PDB file of C-alpha atoms in Angstrom:
ATOM      1  CA  ALA A   1     116.938 -26.361 217.377  1.00 40.00           C
ATOM      2  CA  ASN A   2     117.696 -28.665 220.199  1.00 43.00           C
ATOM      3  CA  LYS A   3     120.677 -27.528 222.241  1.00 43.00           C
ATOM      4  CA  PRO A   4     123.556 -29.759 223.192  1.00 42.00           C
ATOM      5  CA  GLU A   5     122.842 -30.024 226.777  1.00 45.00           C
ATOM      6  CA  ALA A   6     119.156 -31.134 225.890  1.00 48.00           C
ATOM      7  CA  LEU A   7     120.482 -34.337 224.357  1.00 51.00           C
ATOM      8  CA  LYS A   8     119.911 -37.272 226.752  1.00 57.00           C
ATOM      9  CA  SER A   9     122.093 -40.420 227.053  1.00 58.00           C
ATOM     10  CA  VAL A  10     120.671 -43.402 225.440  1.00 59.00           C
ATOM     11  CA  SER A  11     121.539 -46.896 226.799  1.00 64.00           C
ATOM     12  CA  TRP A  12     122.705 -49.671 224.530  1.00 64.00           C
ATOM     13  CA  LEU A  13     119.508 -51.713 225.310  1.00 74.00           C
ATOM     14  CA  THR A  14     117.214 -49.214 224.167  1.00 75.00           C
ATOM     15  CA  THR A  15     119.363 -48.443 221.101  1.00 70.00           C
ATOM     16  CA  LEU A  16     119.265 -52.393 220.294  1.00 75.00           C
ATOM     17  CA  ARG A  17     115.480 -52.479 220.934  1.00 79.00           C
ATOM     18  CA  ALA A  18     115.105 -49.365 218.172  1.00 76.00           C
ATOM     19  CA  ILE A  19     117.320 -51.326 215.874  1.00 78.00           C
ATOM     20  CA  TRP A  20     115.395 -54.261 216.254  1.00 82.00           C
ATOM     21  CA  LYS A  21     111.996 -52.855 215.752  1.00 81.00           C
ATOM     22  CA  LEU A  22     112.951 -51.051 212.659  1.00 79.00           C
ATOM     23  CA  GLY A  23     115.148 -53.754 211.115  1.00 82.00           C
ATOM     24  CA  VAL A  24     113.005 -56.948 211.688  1.00 84.00           C
ATOM     25  CA  PRO A  25     110.054 -55.870 209.375  1.00 85.00           C
ATOM     26  CA  PHE A  26     112.068 -55.959 206.203  1.00 87.00           C
ATOM     27  CA  PHE A  27     113.137 -59.519 207.009  1.00 88.00           C
ATOM     28  CA  SER A  28     109.507 -60.484 208.157  1.00 86.00           C
ATOM     29  CA  ASP A  29     107.232 -58.728 205.959  1.00 85.00           C
ATOM     30  CA  PRO A  30     105.637 -61.593 203.316  1.00 85.00           C
ATOM     31  CA  GLN A  31     106.079 -59.056 200.527  1.00 85.00           C
ATOM     32  CA  ALA A  32     109.840 -58.448 201.359  1.00 84.00           C
ATOM     33  CA  ARG A  33     111.429 -61.077 202.988  1.00 86.00           C
ATOM     34  CA  PHE A  34     112.425 -63.215 200.186  1.00 91.00           C
ATOM     35  CA  LYS A  35     114.214 -60.233 198.776  1.00 89.00           C
ATOM     36  CA  ALA A  36     115.476 -59.386 202.029  1.00 89.00           C
ATOM     37  CA  TRP A  37     117.092 -62.839 202.776  1.00 92.00           C
ATOM     38  CA  GLY A  38     118.272 -63.282 199.392  1.00 92.00           C
ATOM     39  CA  LEU A  39     120.185 -60.155 199.332  1.00 91.00           C
ATOM     40  CA  LEU A  40     121.729 -60.896 202.707  1.00 91.00           C
ATOM     41  CA  VAL A  41     122.747 -64.199 201.647  1.00 93.00           C
ATOM     42  CA  VAL A  42     124.360 -62.607 198.637  1.00 94.00           C
ATOM     43  CA  ASN A  43     126.160 -60.012 200.777  1.00 93.00           C
ATOM     44  CA  VAL A  44     127.383 -62.753 203.027  1.00 92.00           C
ATOM     45  CA  SER A  45     128.652 -64.803 200.342  1.00 93.00           C
ATOM     46  CA  LEU A  46     130.543 -62.025 198.618  1.00 92.00           C
ATOM     47  CA  ILE A  47     132.308 -61.103 201.742  1.00 91.00           C
ATOM     48  CA  LEU A  48     133.492 -64.667 202.485  1.00 91.00           C
ATOM     49  CA  ILE A  49     134.631 -64.876 199.132  1.00 92.00           C
ATOM     50  CA  GLU A  50     136.763 -61.500 199.437  1.00 90.00           C
ATOM     51  CA  VAL A  51     137.933 -62.608 202.877  1.00 89.00           C
ATOM     52  CA  ALA A  52     139.126 -65.888 201.391  1.00 89.00           C
ATOM     53  CA  LEU A  53     140.918 -64.196 198.405  1.00 90.00           C
ATOM     54  CA  ILE A  54     142.786 -61.886 200.886  1.00 88.00           C
ATOM     55  CA  PHE A  55     143.779 -64.864 203.039  1.00 86.00           C
ATOM     56  CA  LEU A  56     145.112 -66.741 199.852  1.00 88.00           C
ATOM     57  CA  VAL A  57     146.814 -63.569 198.888  1.00 88.00           C
ATOM     58  CA  SER A  58     148.787 -63.449 202.187  1.00 85.00           C
ATOM     59  CA  VAL A  59     149.565 -67.265 201.996  1.00 84.00           C
ATOM     60  CA  ASP A  60     150.952 -66.889 198.561  1.00 85.00           C
ATOM     61  CA  GLN A  61     153.063 -63.876 199.597  1.00 85.00           C
ATOM     62  CA  LYS A  62     154.800 -66.354 202.151  1.00 83.00           C
ATOM     63  CA  TYR A  63     155.277 -69.031 199.514  1.00 85.00           C
ATOM     64  CA  PHE A  64     156.898 -66.176 197.260  1.00 85.00           C
ATOM     65  CA  THR A  65     159.069 -64.934 199.853  1.00 86.00           C
ATOM     66  CA  ASN A  66     160.099 -68.713 200.767  1.00 85.00           C
ATOM     67  CA  ALA A  67     160.765 -69.324 196.893  1.00 84.00           C
ATOM     68  CA  LEU A  68     163.041 -66.256 196.559  1.00 84.00           C
ATOM     69  CA  ALA A  69     164.956 -67.401 199.863  1.00 85.00           C
ATOM     70  CA  GLN A  70     165.396 -70.929 198.356  1.00 83.00           C
ATOM     71  CA  ARG A  71     166.006 -69.790 194.839  1.00 83.00           C
ATOM     72  CA  ASN A  72     163.272 -72.271 193.627  1.00 82.00           C
ATOM     73  CA  GLU A  73     162.585 -70.964 190.194  1.00 83.00           C
ATOM     74  CA  GLU A  74     159.868 -73.381 189.433  1.00 84.00           C
ATOM     75  CA  LYS A  75     158.016 -72.581 192.826  1.00 85.00           C
ATOM     76  CA  PHE A  76     158.573 -68.764 192.423  1.00 84.00           C
ATOM     77  CA  TRP A  77     156.846 -68.766 188.948  1.00 88.00           C
ATOM     78  CA  GLY A  78     154.069 -70.833 190.067  1.00 87.00           C
ATOM     79  CA  THR A  79     153.340 -68.644 193.122  1.00 86.00           C
ATOM     80  CA  VAL A  80     153.826 -65.464 190.847  1.00 88.00           C
ATOM     81  CA  CYS A  81     150.932 -66.758 188.528  1.00 90.00           C
ATOM     82  CA  HIS A  82     148.634 -67.684 191.202  1.00 89.00           C
ATOM     83  CA  LEU A  83     149.140 -64.214 192.815  1.00 88.00           C
ATOM     84  CA  LEU A  84     148.543 -62.582 189.478  1.00 90.00           C
ATOM     85  CA  LEU A  85     145.157 -64.557 189.375  1.00 92.00           C
ATOM     86  CA  LEU A  86     143.927 -63.549 192.742  1.00 90.00           C
ATOM     87  CA  ILE A  87     144.998 -60.017 192.346  1.00 88.00           C
ATOM     88  CA  MET A  88     142.657 -59.985 189.219  1.00 91.00           C
ATOM     89  CA  LEU A  89     139.807 -61.705 190.975  1.00 92.00           C
ATOM     90  CA  LEU A  90     139.926 -59.346 194.183  1.00 90.00           C
ATOM     91  CA  PRO A  91     138.601 -56.156 192.364  1.00 91.00           C
ATOM     92  CA  ALA A  92     135.893 -58.072 191.000  1.00 92.00           C
ATOM     93  CA  ALA A  93     134.913 -59.474 194.239  1.00 91.00           C
ATOM     94  CA  ALA A  94     135.025 -56.025 195.823  1.00 90.00           C
ATOM     95  CA  PHE A  95     132.919 -54.407 193.061  1.00 93.00           C
ATOM     96  CA  LEU A  96     130.341 -57.169 193.423  1.00 93.00           C
ATOM     97  CA  LYS A  97     130.274 -56.696 197.353  1.00 91.00           C
ATOM     98  CA  GLN A  98     129.804 -52.921 196.741  1.00 91.00           C
ATOM     99  CA  LEU A  99     126.971 -53.362 194.339  1.00 93.00           C
ATOM    100  CA  ALA A 100     125.297 -56.071 196.339  1.00 93.00           C
ATOM    101  CA  SER A 101     125.409 -54.167 199.501  1.00 92.00           C
ATOM    102  CA  GLY A 102     124.207 -50.828 197.819  1.00 91.00           C
ATOM    103  CA  THR A 103     121.189 -52.945 196.365  1.00 93.00           C
ATOM    104  CA  PHE A 104     120.610 -54.249 199.801  1.00 93.00           C
ATOM    105  CA  ALA A 105     120.684 -50.817 201.568  1.00 91.00           C
ATOM    106  CA  LEU A 106     118.372 -49.192 198.637  1.00 91.00           C
ATOM    107  CA  GLU A 107     115.726 -51.941 198.988  1.00 91.00           C
ATOM    108  CA  TRP A 108     115.742 -51.803 202.691  1.00 90.00           C
ATOM    109  CA  ARG A 109     115.512 -48.057 202.651  1.00 89.00           C
ATOM    110  CA  ARG A 110     112.589 -48.451 200.012  1.00 89.00           C
ATOM    111  CA  HIS A 111     110.610 -50.734 202.342  1.00 87.00           C
ATOM    112  CA  LEU A 112     111.304 -48.831 205.463  1.00 86.00           C
ATOM    113  CA  THR A 113     110.453 -45.458 203.916  1.00 84.00           C
ATOM    114  CA  HIS A 114     107.071 -46.754 202.364  1.00 82.00           C
ATOM    115  CA  LYS A 115     106.057 -48.464 205.759  1.00 80.00           C
ATOM    116  CA  LEU A 116     106.617 -45.168 207.950  1.00 76.00           C
ATOM    117  CA  LEU A 117     105.672 -42.514 205.513  1.00 71.00           C
ATOM    118  CA  TYR A 118     102.693 -44.201 203.497  1.00 65.00           C
ATOM    119  CA  ILE A 119     101.091 -47.250 204.947  1.00 55.00           C
ATOM    120  CA  ASN A 120     101.747 -46.511 208.709  1.00 55.00           C
ATOM    121  CA  ASP A 121      98.055 -46.078 210.056  1.00 53.00           C
ATOM    122  CA  ASP A 122      99.091 -43.639 212.821  1.00 56.00           C
ATOM    123  CA  GLN A 123     100.635 -41.217 210.655  1.00 58.00           C
ATOM    124  CA  SER A 124     103.804 -40.640 212.856  1.00 61.00           C
ATOM    125  CA  TYR A 125     105.003 -37.690 210.834  1.00 59.00           C
ATOM    126  CA  TYR A 126     101.634 -36.013 211.314  1.00 63.00           C
ATOM    127  CA  ARG A 127     101.188 -36.538 214.985  1.00 66.00           C
ATOM    128  CA  LEU A 128     104.710 -35.432 215.364  1.00 64.00           C
ATOM    129  CA  LYS A 129     103.879 -32.180 213.853  1.00 64.00           C
ATOM    130  CA  MET A 130     100.654 -31.585 215.902  1.00 67.00           C
ATOM    131  CA  ASP A 131     102.321 -32.765 219.286  1.00 68.00           C
ATOM    132  CA  ASP A 132     105.632 -30.825 218.881  1.00 64.00           C
ATOM    133  CA  PRO A 133     105.274 -27.852 216.540  1.00 65.00           C
ATOM    134  CA  SER A 134     109.016 -27.085 217.036  1.00 64.00           C
ATOM    135  CA  ILE A 135     109.725 -30.034 214.867  1.00 65.00           C
ATOM    136  CA  ASP A 136     109.905 -28.699 211.287  1.00 65.00           C
ATOM    137  CA  ASN A 137     109.416 -31.032 208.445  1.00 68.00           C
ATOM    138  CA  PRO A 138     108.989 -34.243 210.281  1.00 70.00           C
ATOM    139  CA  ASP A 139     108.348 -36.385 207.206  1.00 71.00           C
ATOM    140  CA  GLN A 140     111.768 -35.191 205.686  1.00 75.00           C
ATOM    141  CA  ARG A 141     113.683 -35.822 209.017  1.00 74.00           C
ATOM    142  CA  ILE A 142     111.973 -39.544 209.031  1.00 77.00           C
ATOM    143  CA  ALA A 143     113.091 -39.811 205.431  1.00 80.00           C
ATOM    144  CA  ASP A 144     116.715 -38.765 206.380  1.00 81.00           C
ATOM    145  CA  ASP A 145     116.861 -41.033 209.473  1.00 82.00           C
ATOM    146  CA  VAL A 146     115.909 -43.875 207.385  1.00 86.00           C
ATOM    147  CA  TYR A 147     118.399 -43.228 204.861  1.00 87.00           C
ATOM    148  CA  HIS A 148     121.089 -43.082 207.707  1.00 84.00           C
ATOM    149  CA  PHE A 149     119.706 -46.201 209.676  1.00 87.00           C
ATOM    150  CA  THR A 150     119.821 -48.672 206.555  1.00 89.00           C
ATOM    151  CA  ALA A 151     123.071 -47.291 205.285  1.00 89.00           C
ATOM    152  CA  THR A 152     124.586 -47.683 208.668  1.00 86.00           C
ATOM    153  CA  ALA A 153     122.923 -50.955 209.495  1.00 87.00           C
ATOM    154  CA  VAL A 154     124.327 -52.367 206.219  1.00 90.00           C
ATOM    155  CA  PHE A 155     127.799 -51.118 206.804  1.00 90.00           C
ATOM    156  CA  LEU A 156     127.824 -52.661 210.466  1.00 87.00           C
ATOM    157  CA  ILE A 157     126.538 -56.007 208.871  1.00 88.00           C
ATOM    158  CA  LYS A 158     129.393 -55.984 206.270  1.00 89.00           C
ATOM    159  CA  SER A 159     132.032 -54.959 208.669  1.00 89.00           C
ATOM    160  CA  PHE A 160     130.938 -57.331 211.395  1.00 89.00           C
ATOM    161  CA  ILE A 161     131.057 -60.277 209.229  1.00 90.00           C
ATOM    162  CA  HIS A 162     134.248 -59.107 207.437  1.00 88.00           C
ATOM    163  CA  ASP A 163     135.981 -58.765 210.736  1.00 86.00           C
ATOM    164  CA  VAL A 164     134.823 -61.821 212.174  1.00 87.00           C
ATOM    165  CA  CYS A 165     136.009 -63.857 209.458  1.00 87.00           C
ATOM    166  CA  THR A 166     139.300 -61.763 209.139  1.00 85.00           C
ATOM    167  CA  VAL A 167     139.962 -62.329 212.981  1.00 83.00           C
ATOM    168  CA  ALA A 168     139.128 -66.075 212.912  1.00 85.00           C
ATOM    169  CA  ALA A 169     141.565 -66.538 209.946  1.00 82.00           C
ATOM    170  CA  SER A 170     144.428 -64.512 211.550  1.00 81.00           C
ATOM    171  CA  SER A 171     143.702 -66.256 214.835  1.00 83.00           C
ATOM    172  CA  TRP A 172     143.989 -69.628 213.272  1.00 82.00           C
ATOM    173  CA  ALA A 173     147.544 -68.745 211.858  1.00 78.00           C
ATOM    174  CA  ILE A 174     148.732 -66.937 215.061  1.00 82.00           C
ATOM    175  CA  PHE A 175     147.633 -69.655 217.366  1.00 84.00           C
ATOM    176  CA  ARG A 176     149.253 -72.247 214.977  1.00 81.00           C
ATOM    177  CA  MET A 177     152.533 -70.415 215.752  1.00 79.00           C
ATOM    178  CA  SER A 178     152.149 -69.710 219.368  1.00 80.00           C
ATOM    179  CA  ASN A 179     149.171 -70.036 222.004  1.00 83.00           C
ATOM    180  CA  GLN A 180     150.669 -67.596 224.256  1.00 84.00           C
ATOM    181  CA  LEU A 181     151.014 -64.935 221.779  1.00 82.00           C
ATOM    182  CA  GLY A 182     147.517 -65.607 220.433  1.00 81.00           C
ATOM    183  CA  LEU A 183     145.818 -65.104 223.912  1.00 85.00           C
ATOM    184  CA  PHE A 184     147.991 -61.950 224.421  1.00 87.00           C
ATOM    185  CA  LEU A 185     146.754 -60.407 221.388  1.00 83.00           C
ATOM    186  CA  VAL A 186     143.196 -61.612 222.124  1.00 82.00           C
ATOM    187  CA  GLY A 187     143.605 -59.624 225.522  1.00 87.00           C
ATOM    188  CA  VAL A 188     144.876 -56.722 224.017  1.00 88.00           C
ATOM    189  CA  SER A 189     142.079 -56.507 221.429  1.00 83.00           C
ATOM    190  CA  LEU A 190     139.200 -57.010 223.882  1.00 84.00           C
ATOM    191  CA  LEU A 191     140.756 -54.238 226.026  1.00 89.00           C
ATOM    192  CA  HIS A 192     141.315 -51.800 223.232  1.00 85.00           C
ATOM    193  CA  THR A 193     137.511 -52.555 221.976  1.00 82.00           C
ATOM    194  CA  MET A 194     136.101 -51.811 225.579  1.00 84.00           C
ATOM    195  CA  VAL A 195     138.048 -48.732 226.129  1.00 85.00           C
ATOM    196  CA  THR A 196     136.982 -47.438 222.514  1.00 82.00           C
ATOM    197  CA  LEU A 197     133.129 -48.230 223.186  1.00 76.00           C
ATOM    198  CA  LYS A 198     133.191 -46.726 226.802  1.00 77.00           C
ATOM    199  CA  GLY A 199     135.337 -43.641 225.974  1.00 79.00           C
ATOM    200  CA  PHE A 200     134.536 -42.704 222.498  1.00 79.00           C
ATOM    201  CA  ALA A 201     131.342 -44.341 221.104  1.00 74.00           C
ATOM    202  CA  ALA A 202     128.754 -42.907 223.305  1.00 71.00           C
ATOM    203  CA  PRO A 203     129.903 -39.212 222.959  1.00 79.00           C
ATOM    204  CA  LEU A 204     130.260 -39.524 219.207  1.00 81.00           C
ATOM    205  CA  MET A 205     126.814 -40.965 219.075  1.00 76.00           C
ATOM    206  CA  ARG A 206     125.301 -37.849 220.880  1.00 77.00           C
ATOM    207  CA  LEU A 207     127.358 -35.504 218.541  1.00 83.00           C
ATOM    208  CA  HIS A 208     126.183 -37.362 215.625  1.00 78.00           C
ATOM    209  CA  ARG A 209     122.436 -36.823 216.762  1.00 76.00           C
ATOM    210  CA  LEU A 210     123.061 -33.332 217.407  1.00 83.00           C
ATOM    211  CA  ALA A 211     124.670 -32.784 213.841  1.00 83.00           C
ATOM    212  CA  LEU A 212     121.494 -34.492 212.137  1.00 76.00           C
ATOM    213  CA  GLY A 213     119.203 -32.165 214.164  1.00 77.00           C
ATOM    214  CA  LEU A 214     121.338 -29.165 213.138  1.00 83.00           C
ATOM    215  CA  GLU A 215     121.334 -30.093 209.290  1.00 81.00           C
ATOM    216  CA  ALA A 216     117.569 -30.710 209.376  1.00 75.00           C
ATOM    217  CA  ASP A 217     116.991 -27.195 210.827  1.00 80.00           C
ATOM    218  CA  LEU A 218     119.588 -25.775 208.411  1.00 83.00           C
ATOM    219  CA  ARG A 219     117.397 -27.242 205.454  1.00 78.00           C
ATOM    220  CA  PHE A 220     114.260 -26.076 206.839  1.00 78.00           C
ATOM    221  CA  ILE A 221     115.606 -22.224 207.223  1.00 82.00           C
ATOM    222  CA  LEU A 222     116.908 -22.379 203.649  1.00 82.00           C
ATOM    223  CA  ILE A 223     113.670 -23.615 202.286  1.00 80.00           C
ATOM    224  CA  ARG A 224     111.917 -20.619 204.289  1.00 79.00           C
ATOM    225  CA  LEU A 225     114.518 -18.336 203.154  1.00 81.00           C
ATOM    226  CA  ARG A 226     113.856 -19.225 199.535  1.00 80.00           C
ATOM    227  CA  GLU A 227     110.063 -19.090 200.111  1.00 80.00           C
ATOM    228  CA  HIS A 228     110.075 -15.434 201.556  1.00 81.00           C
ATOM    229  CA  ALA A 229     113.200 -14.012 199.628  1.00 80.00           C
ATOM    230  CA  GLU A 230     111.139 -11.251 198.429  1.00 80.00           C
ATOM    231  CA  SER A 231     110.217 -10.027 201.765  1.00 81.00           C
ATOM    232  CA  ILE A 232     113.548 -10.286 203.300  1.00 76.00           C
ATOM    233  CA  ALA A 233     115.006  -8.286 200.406  1.00 78.00           C
ATOM    234  CA  PHE A 234     112.381  -5.556 200.903  1.00 76.00           C
ATOM    235  CA  PHE A 235     113.126  -5.389 204.572  1.00 76.00           C
ATOM    236  CA  ARG A 236     116.797  -5.673 203.878  1.00 70.00           C
ATOM    237  CA  GLY A 237     116.862  -8.717 206.384  1.00 60.00           C
TER     238      GLY A 237
END
């Protein structure tokens, strides 16, 4: 197993190049691109619908408070009915979004696993085994990496689109109240983001890589332990 000090720092540019190289074929392969773009459009649409519903709920909460303060019964019950409708639609939108994102990740994983393990002419997993015998089960490691890559990529895509839409809607509301307040909050958010990325993201990525390697080593040891259980028991190992 690799020791923590053996892990090298990887630049953001190298990481983005690797992500691009792994991610683009799913969207450019003639046999998969229609499904890939279709699932992406469905996911984006459901995210926009969910953000719009959440924004409408926040607007209705303001109207609800105003109706209570003004003791306007007609406006109060109208807002309550609208809120109930939105609250019933939100779980359905969230469920459909999770279903679509799960399908997206599964199809992406299926395509990438098939490409790397079955139709890759250079047989990377075999060459890894021959070039570096210390790497155990390279095919299983590749399959695990594909799973983590696709799950993380879909999560990041969802989070990015959701957060951008939420920030845009919130910024529009804040800037309508005060330009100075809006600029101040934007500055604080940018500073917080830069500190988080610089101070925490890189160390956490290195630790995550180390944890994945140790988990793969543990699985390999457990498999060998089961295969040689009789010999180990005989020698009281």
